[in-house]
mmCIF file of C-alpha atoms in Angstrom:
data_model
loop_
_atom_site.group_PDB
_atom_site.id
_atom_site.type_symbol
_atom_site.label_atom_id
_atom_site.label_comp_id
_atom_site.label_asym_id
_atom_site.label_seq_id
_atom_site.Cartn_x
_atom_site.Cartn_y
_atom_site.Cartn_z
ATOM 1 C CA UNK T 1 117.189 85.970 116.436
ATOM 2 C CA UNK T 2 116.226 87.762 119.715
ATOM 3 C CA UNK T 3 116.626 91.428 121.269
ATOM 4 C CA UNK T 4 117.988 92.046 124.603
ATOM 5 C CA UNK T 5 116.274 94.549 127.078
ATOM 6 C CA UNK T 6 118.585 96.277 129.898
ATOM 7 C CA UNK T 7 116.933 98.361 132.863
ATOM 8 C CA UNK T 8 118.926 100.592 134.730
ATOM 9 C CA UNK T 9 116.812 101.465 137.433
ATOM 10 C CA UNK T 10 118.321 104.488 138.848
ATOM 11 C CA UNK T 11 116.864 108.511 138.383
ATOM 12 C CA UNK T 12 117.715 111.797 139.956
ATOM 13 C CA UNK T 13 113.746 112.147 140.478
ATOM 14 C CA UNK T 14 110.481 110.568 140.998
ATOM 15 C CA UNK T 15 108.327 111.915 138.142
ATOM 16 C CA UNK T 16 104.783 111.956 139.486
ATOM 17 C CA UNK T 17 102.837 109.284 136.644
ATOM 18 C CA UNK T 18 106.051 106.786 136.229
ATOM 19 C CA UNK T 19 104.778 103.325 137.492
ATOM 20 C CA UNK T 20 108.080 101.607 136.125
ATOM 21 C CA UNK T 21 110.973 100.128 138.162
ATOM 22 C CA UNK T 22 113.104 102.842 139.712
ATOM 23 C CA UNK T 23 114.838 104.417 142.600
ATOM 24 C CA UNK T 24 116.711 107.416 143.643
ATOM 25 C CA UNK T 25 120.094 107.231 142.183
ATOM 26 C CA UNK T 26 121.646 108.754 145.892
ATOM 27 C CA UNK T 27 123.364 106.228 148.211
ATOM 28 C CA UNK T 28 122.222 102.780 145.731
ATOM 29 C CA UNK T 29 124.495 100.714 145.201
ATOM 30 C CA UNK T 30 125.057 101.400 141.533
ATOM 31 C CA UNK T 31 128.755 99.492 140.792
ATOM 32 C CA UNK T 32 127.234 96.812 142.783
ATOM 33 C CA UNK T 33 124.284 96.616 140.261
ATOM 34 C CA UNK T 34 126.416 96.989 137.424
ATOM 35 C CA UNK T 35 127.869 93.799 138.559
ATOM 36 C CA UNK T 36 125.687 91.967 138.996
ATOM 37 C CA UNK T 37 124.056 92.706 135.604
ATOM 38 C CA UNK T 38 126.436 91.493 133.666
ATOM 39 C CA UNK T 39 126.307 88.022 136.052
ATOM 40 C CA UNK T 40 122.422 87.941 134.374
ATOM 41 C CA UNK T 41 124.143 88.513 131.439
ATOM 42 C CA UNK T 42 126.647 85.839 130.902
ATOM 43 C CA UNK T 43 124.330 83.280 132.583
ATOM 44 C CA UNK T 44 121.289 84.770 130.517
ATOM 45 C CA UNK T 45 123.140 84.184 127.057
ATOM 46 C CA UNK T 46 125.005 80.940 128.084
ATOM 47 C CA UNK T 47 121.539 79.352 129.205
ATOM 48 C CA UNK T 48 120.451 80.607 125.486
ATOM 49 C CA UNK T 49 123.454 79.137 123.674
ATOM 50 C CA UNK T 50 124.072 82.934 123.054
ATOM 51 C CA UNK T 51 121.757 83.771 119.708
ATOM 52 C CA UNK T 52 122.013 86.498 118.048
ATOM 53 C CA UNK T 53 120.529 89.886 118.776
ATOM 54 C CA UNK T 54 118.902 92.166 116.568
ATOM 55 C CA UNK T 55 118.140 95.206 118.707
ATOM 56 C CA UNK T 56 119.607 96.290 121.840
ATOM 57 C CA UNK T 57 117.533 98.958 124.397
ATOM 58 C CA UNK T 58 118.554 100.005 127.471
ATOM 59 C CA UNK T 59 115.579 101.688 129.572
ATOM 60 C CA UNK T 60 115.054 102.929 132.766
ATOM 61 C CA UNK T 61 114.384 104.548 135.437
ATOM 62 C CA UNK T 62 117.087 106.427 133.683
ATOM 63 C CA UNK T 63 120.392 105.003 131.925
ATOM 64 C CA UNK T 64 121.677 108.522 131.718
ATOM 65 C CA UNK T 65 121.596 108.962 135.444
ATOM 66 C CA UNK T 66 124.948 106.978 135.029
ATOM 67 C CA UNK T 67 128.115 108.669 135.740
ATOM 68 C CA UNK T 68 130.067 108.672 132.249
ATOM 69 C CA UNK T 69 132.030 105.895 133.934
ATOM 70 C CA UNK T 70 129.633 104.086 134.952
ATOM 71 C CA UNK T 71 128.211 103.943 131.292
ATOM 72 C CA UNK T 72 131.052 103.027 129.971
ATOM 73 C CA UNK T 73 130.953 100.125 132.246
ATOM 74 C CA UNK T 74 127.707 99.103 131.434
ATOM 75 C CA UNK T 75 128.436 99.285 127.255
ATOM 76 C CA UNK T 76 131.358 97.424 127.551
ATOM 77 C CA UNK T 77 129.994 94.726 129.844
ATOM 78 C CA UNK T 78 127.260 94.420 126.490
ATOM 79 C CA UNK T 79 130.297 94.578 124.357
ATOM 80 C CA UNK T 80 131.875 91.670 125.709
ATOM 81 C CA UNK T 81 128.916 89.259 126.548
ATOM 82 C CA UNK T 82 126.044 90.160 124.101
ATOM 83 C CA UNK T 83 128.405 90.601 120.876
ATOM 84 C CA UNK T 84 126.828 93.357 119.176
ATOM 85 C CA UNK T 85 127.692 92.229 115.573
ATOM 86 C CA UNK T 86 126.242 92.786 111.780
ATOM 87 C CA UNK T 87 123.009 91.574 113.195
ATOM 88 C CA UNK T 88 122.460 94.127 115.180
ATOM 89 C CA UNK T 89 120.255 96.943 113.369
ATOM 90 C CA UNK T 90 119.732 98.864 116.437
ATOM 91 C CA UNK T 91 121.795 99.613 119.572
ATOM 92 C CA UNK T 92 119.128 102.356 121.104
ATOM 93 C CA UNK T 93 119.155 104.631 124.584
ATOM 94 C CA UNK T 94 116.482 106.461 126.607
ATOM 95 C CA UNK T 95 118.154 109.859 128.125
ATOM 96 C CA UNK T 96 117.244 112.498 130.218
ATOM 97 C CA UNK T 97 117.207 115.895 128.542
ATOM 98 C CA UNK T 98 119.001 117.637 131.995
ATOM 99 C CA UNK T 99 121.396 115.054 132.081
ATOM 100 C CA UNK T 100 123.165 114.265 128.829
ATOM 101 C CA UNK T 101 126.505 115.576 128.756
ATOM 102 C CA UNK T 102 128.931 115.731 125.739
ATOM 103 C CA UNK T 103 131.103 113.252 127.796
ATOM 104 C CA UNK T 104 128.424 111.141 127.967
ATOM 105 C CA UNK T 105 126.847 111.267 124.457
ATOM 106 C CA UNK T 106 130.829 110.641 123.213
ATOM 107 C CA UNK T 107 130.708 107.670 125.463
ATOM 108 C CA UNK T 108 127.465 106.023 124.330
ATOM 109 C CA UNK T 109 128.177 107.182 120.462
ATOM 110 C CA UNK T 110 131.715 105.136 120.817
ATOM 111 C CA UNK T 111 129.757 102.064 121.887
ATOM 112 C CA UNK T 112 128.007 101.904 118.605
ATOM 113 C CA UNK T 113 124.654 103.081 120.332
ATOM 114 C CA UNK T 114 122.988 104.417 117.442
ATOM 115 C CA UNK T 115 119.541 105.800 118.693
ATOM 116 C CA UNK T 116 118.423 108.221 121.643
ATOM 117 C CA UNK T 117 115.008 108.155 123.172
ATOM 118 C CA UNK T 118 114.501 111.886 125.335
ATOM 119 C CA UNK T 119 111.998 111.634 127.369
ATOM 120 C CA UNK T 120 110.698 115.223 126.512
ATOM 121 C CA UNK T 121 106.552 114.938 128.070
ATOM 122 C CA UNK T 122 106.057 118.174 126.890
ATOM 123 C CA UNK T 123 107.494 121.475 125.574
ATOM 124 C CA UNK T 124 105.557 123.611 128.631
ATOM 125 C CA UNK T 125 107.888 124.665 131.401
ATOM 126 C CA UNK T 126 104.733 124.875 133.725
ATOM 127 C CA UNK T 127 103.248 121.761 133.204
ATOM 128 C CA UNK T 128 106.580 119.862 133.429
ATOM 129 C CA UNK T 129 106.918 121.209 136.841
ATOM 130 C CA UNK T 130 103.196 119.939 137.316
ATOM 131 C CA UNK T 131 104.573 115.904 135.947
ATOM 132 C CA UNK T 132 107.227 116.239 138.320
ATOM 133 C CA UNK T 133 109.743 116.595 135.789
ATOM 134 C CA UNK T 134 113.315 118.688 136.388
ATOM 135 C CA UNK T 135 114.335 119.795 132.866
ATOM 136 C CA UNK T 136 112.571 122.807 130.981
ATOM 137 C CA UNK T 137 112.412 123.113 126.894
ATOM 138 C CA UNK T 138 115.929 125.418 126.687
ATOM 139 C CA UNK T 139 117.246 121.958 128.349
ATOM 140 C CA UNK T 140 115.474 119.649 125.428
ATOM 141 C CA UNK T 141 116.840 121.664 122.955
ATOM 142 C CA UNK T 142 120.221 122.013 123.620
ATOM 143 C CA UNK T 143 120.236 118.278 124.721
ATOM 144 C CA UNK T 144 118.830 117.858 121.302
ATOM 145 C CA UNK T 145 121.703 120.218 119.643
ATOM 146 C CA UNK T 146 124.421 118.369 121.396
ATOM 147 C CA UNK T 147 122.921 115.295 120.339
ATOM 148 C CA UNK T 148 123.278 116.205 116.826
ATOM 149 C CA UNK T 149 126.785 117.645 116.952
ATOM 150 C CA UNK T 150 128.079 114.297 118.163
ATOM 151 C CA UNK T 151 126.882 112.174 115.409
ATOM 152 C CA UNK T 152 123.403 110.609 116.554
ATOM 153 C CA UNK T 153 120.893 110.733 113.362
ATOM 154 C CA UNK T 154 118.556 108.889 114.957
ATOM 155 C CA UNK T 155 116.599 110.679 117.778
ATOM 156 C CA UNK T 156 112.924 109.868 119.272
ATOM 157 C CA UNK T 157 111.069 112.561 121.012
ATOM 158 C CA UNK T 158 108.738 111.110 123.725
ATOM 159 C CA UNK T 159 105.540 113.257 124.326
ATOM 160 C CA UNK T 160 102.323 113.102 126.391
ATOM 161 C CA UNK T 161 98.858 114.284 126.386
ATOM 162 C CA UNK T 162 95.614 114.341 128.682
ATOM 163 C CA UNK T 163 98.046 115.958 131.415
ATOM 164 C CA UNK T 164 96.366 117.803 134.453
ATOM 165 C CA UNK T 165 95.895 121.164 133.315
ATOM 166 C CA UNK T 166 97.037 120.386 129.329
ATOM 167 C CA UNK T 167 94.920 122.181 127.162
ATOM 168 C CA UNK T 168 94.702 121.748 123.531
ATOM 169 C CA UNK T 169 96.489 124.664 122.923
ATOM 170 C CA UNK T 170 99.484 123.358 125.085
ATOM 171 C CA UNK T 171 99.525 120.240 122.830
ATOM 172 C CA UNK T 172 99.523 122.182 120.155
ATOM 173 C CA UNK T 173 102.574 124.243 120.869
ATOM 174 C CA UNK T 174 104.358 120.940 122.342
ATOM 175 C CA UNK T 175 103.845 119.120 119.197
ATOM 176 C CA UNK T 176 105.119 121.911 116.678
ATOM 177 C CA UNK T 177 107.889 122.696 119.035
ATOM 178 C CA UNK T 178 109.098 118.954 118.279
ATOM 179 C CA UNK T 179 107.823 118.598 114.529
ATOM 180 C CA UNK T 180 110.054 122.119 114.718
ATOM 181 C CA UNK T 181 113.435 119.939 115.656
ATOM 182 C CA UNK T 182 113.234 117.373 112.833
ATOM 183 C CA UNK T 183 113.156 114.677 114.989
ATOM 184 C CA UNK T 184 113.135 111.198 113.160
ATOM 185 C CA UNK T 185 111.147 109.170 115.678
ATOM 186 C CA UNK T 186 107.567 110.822 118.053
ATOM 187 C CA UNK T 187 105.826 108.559 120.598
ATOM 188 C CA UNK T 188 103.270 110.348 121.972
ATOM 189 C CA UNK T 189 101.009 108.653 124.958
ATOM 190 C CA UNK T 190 98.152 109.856 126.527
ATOM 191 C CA UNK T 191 98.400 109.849 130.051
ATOM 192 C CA UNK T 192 97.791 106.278 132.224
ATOM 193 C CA UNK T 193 97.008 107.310 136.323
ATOM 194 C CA UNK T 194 98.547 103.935 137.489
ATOM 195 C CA UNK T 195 98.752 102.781 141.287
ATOM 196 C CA UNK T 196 101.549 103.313 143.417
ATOM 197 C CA UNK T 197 102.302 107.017 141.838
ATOM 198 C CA UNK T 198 102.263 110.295 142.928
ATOM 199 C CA UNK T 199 99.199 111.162 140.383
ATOM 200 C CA UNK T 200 97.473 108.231 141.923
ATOM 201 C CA UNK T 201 97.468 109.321 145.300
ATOM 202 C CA UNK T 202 96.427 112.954 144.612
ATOM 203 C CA UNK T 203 93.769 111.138 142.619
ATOM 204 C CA UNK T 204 92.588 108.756 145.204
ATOM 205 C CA UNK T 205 92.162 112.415 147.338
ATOM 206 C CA UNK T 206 89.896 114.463 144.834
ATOM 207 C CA UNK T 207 93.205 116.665 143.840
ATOM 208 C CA UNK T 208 93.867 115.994 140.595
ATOM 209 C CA UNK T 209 92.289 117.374 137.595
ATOM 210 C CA UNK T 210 92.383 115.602 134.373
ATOM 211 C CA UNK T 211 91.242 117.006 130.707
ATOM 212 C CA UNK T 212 87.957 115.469 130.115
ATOM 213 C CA UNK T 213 87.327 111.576 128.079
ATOM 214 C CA UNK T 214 86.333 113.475 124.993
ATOM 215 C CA UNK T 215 88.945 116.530 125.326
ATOM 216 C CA UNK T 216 91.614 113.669 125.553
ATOM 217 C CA UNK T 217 90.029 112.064 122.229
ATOM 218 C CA UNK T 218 90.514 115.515 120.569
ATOM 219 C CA UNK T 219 93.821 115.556 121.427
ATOM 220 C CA UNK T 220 94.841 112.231 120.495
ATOM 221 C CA UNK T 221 92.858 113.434 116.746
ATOM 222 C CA UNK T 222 95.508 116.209 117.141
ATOM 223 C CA UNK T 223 98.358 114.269 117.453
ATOM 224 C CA UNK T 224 97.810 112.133 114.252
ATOM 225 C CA UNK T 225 96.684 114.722 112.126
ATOM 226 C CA UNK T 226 99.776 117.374 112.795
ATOM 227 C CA UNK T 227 102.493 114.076 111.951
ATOM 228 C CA UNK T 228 100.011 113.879 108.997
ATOM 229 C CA UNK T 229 100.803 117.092 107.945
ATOM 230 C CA UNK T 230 104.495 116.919 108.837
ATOM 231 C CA UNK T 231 104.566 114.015 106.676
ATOM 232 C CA UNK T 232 105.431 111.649 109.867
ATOM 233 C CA UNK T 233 103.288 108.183 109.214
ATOM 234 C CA UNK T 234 102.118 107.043 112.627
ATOM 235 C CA UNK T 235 102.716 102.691 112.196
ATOM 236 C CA UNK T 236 101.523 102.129 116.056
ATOM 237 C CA UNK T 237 98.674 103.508 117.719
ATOM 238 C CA UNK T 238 101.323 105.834 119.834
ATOM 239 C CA UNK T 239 104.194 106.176 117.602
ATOM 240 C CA UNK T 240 104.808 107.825 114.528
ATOM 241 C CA UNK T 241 108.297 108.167 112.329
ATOM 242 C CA UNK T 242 110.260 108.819 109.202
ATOM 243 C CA UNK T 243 110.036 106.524 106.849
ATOM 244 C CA UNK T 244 112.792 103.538 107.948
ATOM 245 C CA UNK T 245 113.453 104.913 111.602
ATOM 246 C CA UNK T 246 110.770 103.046 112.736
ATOM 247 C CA UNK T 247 111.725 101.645 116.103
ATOM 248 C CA UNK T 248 112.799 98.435 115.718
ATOM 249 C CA UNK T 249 113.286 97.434 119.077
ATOM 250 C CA UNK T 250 109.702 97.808 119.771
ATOM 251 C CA UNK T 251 108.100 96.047 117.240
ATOM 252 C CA UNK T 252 109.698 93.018 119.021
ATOM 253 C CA UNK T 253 106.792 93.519 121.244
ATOM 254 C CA UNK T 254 104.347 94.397 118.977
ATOM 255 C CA UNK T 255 105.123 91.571 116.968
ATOM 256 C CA UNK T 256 105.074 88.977 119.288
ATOM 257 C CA UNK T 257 109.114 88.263 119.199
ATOM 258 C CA UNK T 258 111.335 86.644 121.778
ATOM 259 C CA UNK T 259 113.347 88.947 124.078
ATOM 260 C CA UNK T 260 115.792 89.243 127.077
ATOM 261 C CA UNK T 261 114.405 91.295 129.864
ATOM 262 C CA UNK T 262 117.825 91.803 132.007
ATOM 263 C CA UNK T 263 117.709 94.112 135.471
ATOM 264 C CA UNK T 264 116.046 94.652 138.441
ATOM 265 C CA UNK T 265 112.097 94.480 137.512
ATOM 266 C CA UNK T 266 113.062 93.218 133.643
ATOM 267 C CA UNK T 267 110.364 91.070 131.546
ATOM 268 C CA UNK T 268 111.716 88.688 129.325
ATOM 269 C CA UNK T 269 110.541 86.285 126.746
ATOM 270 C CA UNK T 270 112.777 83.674 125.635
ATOM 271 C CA UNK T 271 111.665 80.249 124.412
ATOM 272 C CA UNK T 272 107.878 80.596 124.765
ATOM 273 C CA UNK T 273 108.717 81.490 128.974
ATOM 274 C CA UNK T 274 107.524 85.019 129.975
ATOM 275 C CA UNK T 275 109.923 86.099 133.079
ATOM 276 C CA UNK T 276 110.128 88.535 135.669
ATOM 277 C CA UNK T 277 112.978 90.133 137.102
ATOM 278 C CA UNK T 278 112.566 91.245 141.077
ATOM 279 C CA UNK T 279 112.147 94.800 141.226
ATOM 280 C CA UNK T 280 113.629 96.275 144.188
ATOM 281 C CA UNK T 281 117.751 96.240 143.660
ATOM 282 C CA UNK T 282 119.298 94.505 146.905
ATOM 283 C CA UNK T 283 116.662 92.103 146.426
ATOM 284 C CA UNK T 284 118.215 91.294 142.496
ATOM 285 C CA UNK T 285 121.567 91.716 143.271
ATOM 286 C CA UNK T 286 121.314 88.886 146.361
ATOM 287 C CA UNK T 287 119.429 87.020 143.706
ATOM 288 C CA UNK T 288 122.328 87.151 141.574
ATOM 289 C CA UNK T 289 124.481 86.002 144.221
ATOM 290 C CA UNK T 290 122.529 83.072 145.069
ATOM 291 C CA UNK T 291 121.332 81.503 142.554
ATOM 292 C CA UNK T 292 122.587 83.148 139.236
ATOM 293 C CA UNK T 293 119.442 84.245 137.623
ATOM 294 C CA UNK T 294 117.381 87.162 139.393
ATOM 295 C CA UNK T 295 113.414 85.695 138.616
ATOM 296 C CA UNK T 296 110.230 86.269 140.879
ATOM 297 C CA UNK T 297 108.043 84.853 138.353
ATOM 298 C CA UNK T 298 108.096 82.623 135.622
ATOM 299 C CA UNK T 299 104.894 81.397 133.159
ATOM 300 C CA UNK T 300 105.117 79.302 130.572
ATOM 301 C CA UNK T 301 103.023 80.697 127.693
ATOM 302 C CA UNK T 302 100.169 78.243 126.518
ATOM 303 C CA UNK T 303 98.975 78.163 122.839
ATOM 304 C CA UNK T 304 96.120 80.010 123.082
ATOM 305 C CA UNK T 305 97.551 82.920 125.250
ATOM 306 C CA UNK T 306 100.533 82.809 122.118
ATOM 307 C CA UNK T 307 97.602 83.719 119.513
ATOM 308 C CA UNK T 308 95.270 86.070 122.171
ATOM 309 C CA UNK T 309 98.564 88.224 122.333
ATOM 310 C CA UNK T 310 99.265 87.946 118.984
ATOM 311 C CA UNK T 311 96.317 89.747 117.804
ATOM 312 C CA UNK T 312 96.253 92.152 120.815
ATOM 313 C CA UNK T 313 99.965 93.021 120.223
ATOM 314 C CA UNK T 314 99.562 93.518 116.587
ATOM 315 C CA UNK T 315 97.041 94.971 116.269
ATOM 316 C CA UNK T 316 98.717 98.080 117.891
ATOM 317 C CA UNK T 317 100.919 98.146 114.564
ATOM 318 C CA UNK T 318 98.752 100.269 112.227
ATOM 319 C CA UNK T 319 99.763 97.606 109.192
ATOM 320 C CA UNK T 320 97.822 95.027 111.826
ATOM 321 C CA UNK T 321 98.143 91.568 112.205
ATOM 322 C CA UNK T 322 99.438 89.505 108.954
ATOM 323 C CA UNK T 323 97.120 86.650 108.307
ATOM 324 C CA UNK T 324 100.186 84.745 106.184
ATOM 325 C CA UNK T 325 102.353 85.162 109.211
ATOM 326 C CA UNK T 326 99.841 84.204 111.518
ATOM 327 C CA UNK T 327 99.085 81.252 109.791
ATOM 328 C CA UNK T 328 102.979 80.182 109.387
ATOM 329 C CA UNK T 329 103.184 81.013 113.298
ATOM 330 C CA UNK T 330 100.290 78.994 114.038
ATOM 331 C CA UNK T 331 99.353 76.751 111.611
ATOM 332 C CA UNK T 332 95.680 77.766 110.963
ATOM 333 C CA UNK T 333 93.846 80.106 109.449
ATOM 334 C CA UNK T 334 93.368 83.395 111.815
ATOM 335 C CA UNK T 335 89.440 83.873 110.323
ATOM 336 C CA UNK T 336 88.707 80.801 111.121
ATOM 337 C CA UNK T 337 89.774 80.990 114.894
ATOM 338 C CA UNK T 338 87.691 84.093 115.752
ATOM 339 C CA UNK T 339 84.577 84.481 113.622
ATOM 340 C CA UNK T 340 82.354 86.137 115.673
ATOM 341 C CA UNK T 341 85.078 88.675 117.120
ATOM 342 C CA UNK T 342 86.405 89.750 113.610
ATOM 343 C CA UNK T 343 82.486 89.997 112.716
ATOM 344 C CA UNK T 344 81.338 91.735 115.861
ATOM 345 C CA UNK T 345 84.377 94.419 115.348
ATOM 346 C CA UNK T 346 84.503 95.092 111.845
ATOM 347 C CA UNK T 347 80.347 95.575 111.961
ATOM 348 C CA UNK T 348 81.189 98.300 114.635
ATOM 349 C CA UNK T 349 83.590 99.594 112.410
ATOM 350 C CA UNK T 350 86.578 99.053 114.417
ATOM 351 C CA UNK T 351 88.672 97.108 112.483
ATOM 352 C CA UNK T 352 89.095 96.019 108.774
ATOM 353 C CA UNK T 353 89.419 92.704 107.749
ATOM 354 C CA UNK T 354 90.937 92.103 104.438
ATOM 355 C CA UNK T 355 92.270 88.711 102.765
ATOM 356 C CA UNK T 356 96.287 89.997 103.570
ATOM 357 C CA UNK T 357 95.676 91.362 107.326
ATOM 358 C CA UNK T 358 93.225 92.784 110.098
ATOM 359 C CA UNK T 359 94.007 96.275 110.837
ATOM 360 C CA UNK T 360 92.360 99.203 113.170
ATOM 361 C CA UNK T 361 89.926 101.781 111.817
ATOM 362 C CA UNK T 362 90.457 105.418 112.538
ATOM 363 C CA UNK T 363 88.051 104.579 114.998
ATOM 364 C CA UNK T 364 89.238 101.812 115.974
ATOM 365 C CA UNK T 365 92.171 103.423 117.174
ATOM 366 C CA UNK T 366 90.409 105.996 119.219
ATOM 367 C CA UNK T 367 88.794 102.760 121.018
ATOM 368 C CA UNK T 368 91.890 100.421 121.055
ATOM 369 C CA UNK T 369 91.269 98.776 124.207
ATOM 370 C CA UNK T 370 88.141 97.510 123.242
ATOM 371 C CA UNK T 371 89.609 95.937 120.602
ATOM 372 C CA UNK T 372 91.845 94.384 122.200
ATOM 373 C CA UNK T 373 89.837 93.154 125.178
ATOM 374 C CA UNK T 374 87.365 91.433 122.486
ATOM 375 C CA UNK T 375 89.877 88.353 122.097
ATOM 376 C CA UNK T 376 90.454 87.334 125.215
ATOM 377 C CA UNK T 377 89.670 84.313 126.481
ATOM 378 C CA UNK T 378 87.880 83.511 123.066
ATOM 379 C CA UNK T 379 90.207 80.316 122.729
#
């Protein structure tokens, strides 16, 4: 069974640290795009021999930026060639706080979309304007209350900390104002300065000033102790939730799972083949046109590269890496394949390494990358 990834890569703005596939919405051509989606689509699935899904996600740039048409074009294009059915145990959508109408919400609640994503950043009006972010909290919150009214009981609240200026009292206000809504679902990230952003440039220049390395470690101690408190289990290094609203979708990845990437600039994963979608949209849609399927790059995934990401996309999960489903995965024992790594971490107290799984410390958390980086190329 696989899960099906859909980028829309449209937004009204450019926030200043997003480093993901997008464009301003103005003068694309979005019903063109639309189109030529659901080409990937039917191709996609009928290359497949159309398997089952078991989550749906559409991401962005910014599905919401969709007219209310528009979205309704785009959920019943999944309608007809995915075939959402009983297998399907979640349909989920990342919105906009300052864009979510009623209209819209009834549209996407009528598809059988089940779970929202708002991408909130932070509670702080001042800061958000720093992020390059539109909406203010009154917007979150009555996004959030219109939400409610029209049925969704699913609802993840995405935050961020180590932003320039973000003190630990900001957190600290962010994350109560969210614990305050009842959300079922928090991912809170720390912020990543990645090329070809706004952040990066003023970086590159000497103008922008980031909480210090061991401010941002407080704050990360922050985060998991208030969803402690709230009684919120963190199960990823970034994501914490109610007990069963974990996102499903997501633990694809961290699992290691099979996938559809479809869009502009879409990864996908189907049958041991890691794909890549081109990015910018006349280029995908001419793609489309011409040859049916939109790739730039394609790598089949060797063996060893299967069991390196294994461990380094597990190990994100704060249950860790099952050694009985490692071993049914890959036929062989998962101590006996890296020794001196397991040794090497668990001695530095980064890991734990029990008979049923491997899992991260508390500290081991804190230093994830590390962790990570220690298995590869060990094969």
């Amino acid at each position: 069974m696989k899960s099906a990834y859909i980028h829309i890569p449209f937004c009204e703005h450019i926030c200043h640290y997003c480093d993901f596939n997008k464009f301003f919405i103005q003068s694309q051509p979005v019903d063109e795009y639309l189109r030529s989606l659901e080409k990937e689509m039917i191709n996609s699935m009928e290359a497949a021999g159309h398997p089952e899904l078991r989550t749906i996600f559409i991401g962005g740039g910014t599905p919401t930026s969709l007219s209310a048409g528009q979205l309704e074009q785009l959920l019943d294009s999944i309608r007809r060639i995915l075939k959402p059915s009983e297998s399907l145990v979640e349909f989920a959508v990342e919105a906009n706080p300052d864009d979510l109408s009623a209209e819209k919400l009834n549209v996407l609640k009528a598809a059988g979309v089940d779970r929202l994503s708002f991408g909130v950043q932070t509670f702080e009006d001042d800061l958000l304007k720093k992020i390059g972010r539109v909406h203010k909290q009154k917007d979150v919150l009555v996004s959030f209350d219109r939400a409610r009214t029209a049925g969704f009981g699913n609802i993840s609240l995405d935050l961020m900390f180590g932003l320039p200026g973000q003190t630990i009292d900001h957190l600290g206000a962010s994350l109560d104002t969210a614990l305050a809504l009842g959300a079922e679902h928090y991912s809170v990230y720390s912020l990543i300065v990645e090329p070809k952003t706004v952040f990066y440039n003023l970086m590159k220049k000497g103008r922008l000033r980031l909480p210090p390395q061991d401010q941002e470690a407080e704050m990360y101690e922050l985060v998991m102790q208030k969803m402690n408190e709230a009684g919120i289990s963190q199960y990823e290094i970034s994501n914490y939730a109610k007990k069963g609203y974990e996102s499903k979708h997501n633990l694809t990845y961290w699992s290691n799972e099979e996938y559809f990437g479809f869009g502009a600039g879409a990864h996908g994963y189907i049958n041991g083949e890691r794909t890549v979608n081109a990015g910018p949209v006349k280029h995908y849609i001419d793609l489309i046109d011409k040859c049916g399927f939109p790739y730039k790059e394609s790598h089949r995934v060797t063996r060893n590269e299967q069991i390196e990401e294994e461990l380094f996309l597990g190990l994100r999960k704060t249950a860790g890496v099952s050694k009985d489903r490692f071993f049914e995965k890959y036929g062989k024992p998962l101590d006996d394949l890296f020794p001196e790594v397991l040794h090497s971490l668990e001695q530095k107290g980064l890991i734990m390494n029990t008979d049923k799984n491997v899992f991260l410390t508390h500290h081991g958390k804190l230093l994830g990358n590390e962790v990570f980086q220690a298995f590869l190329g060990e094969l």
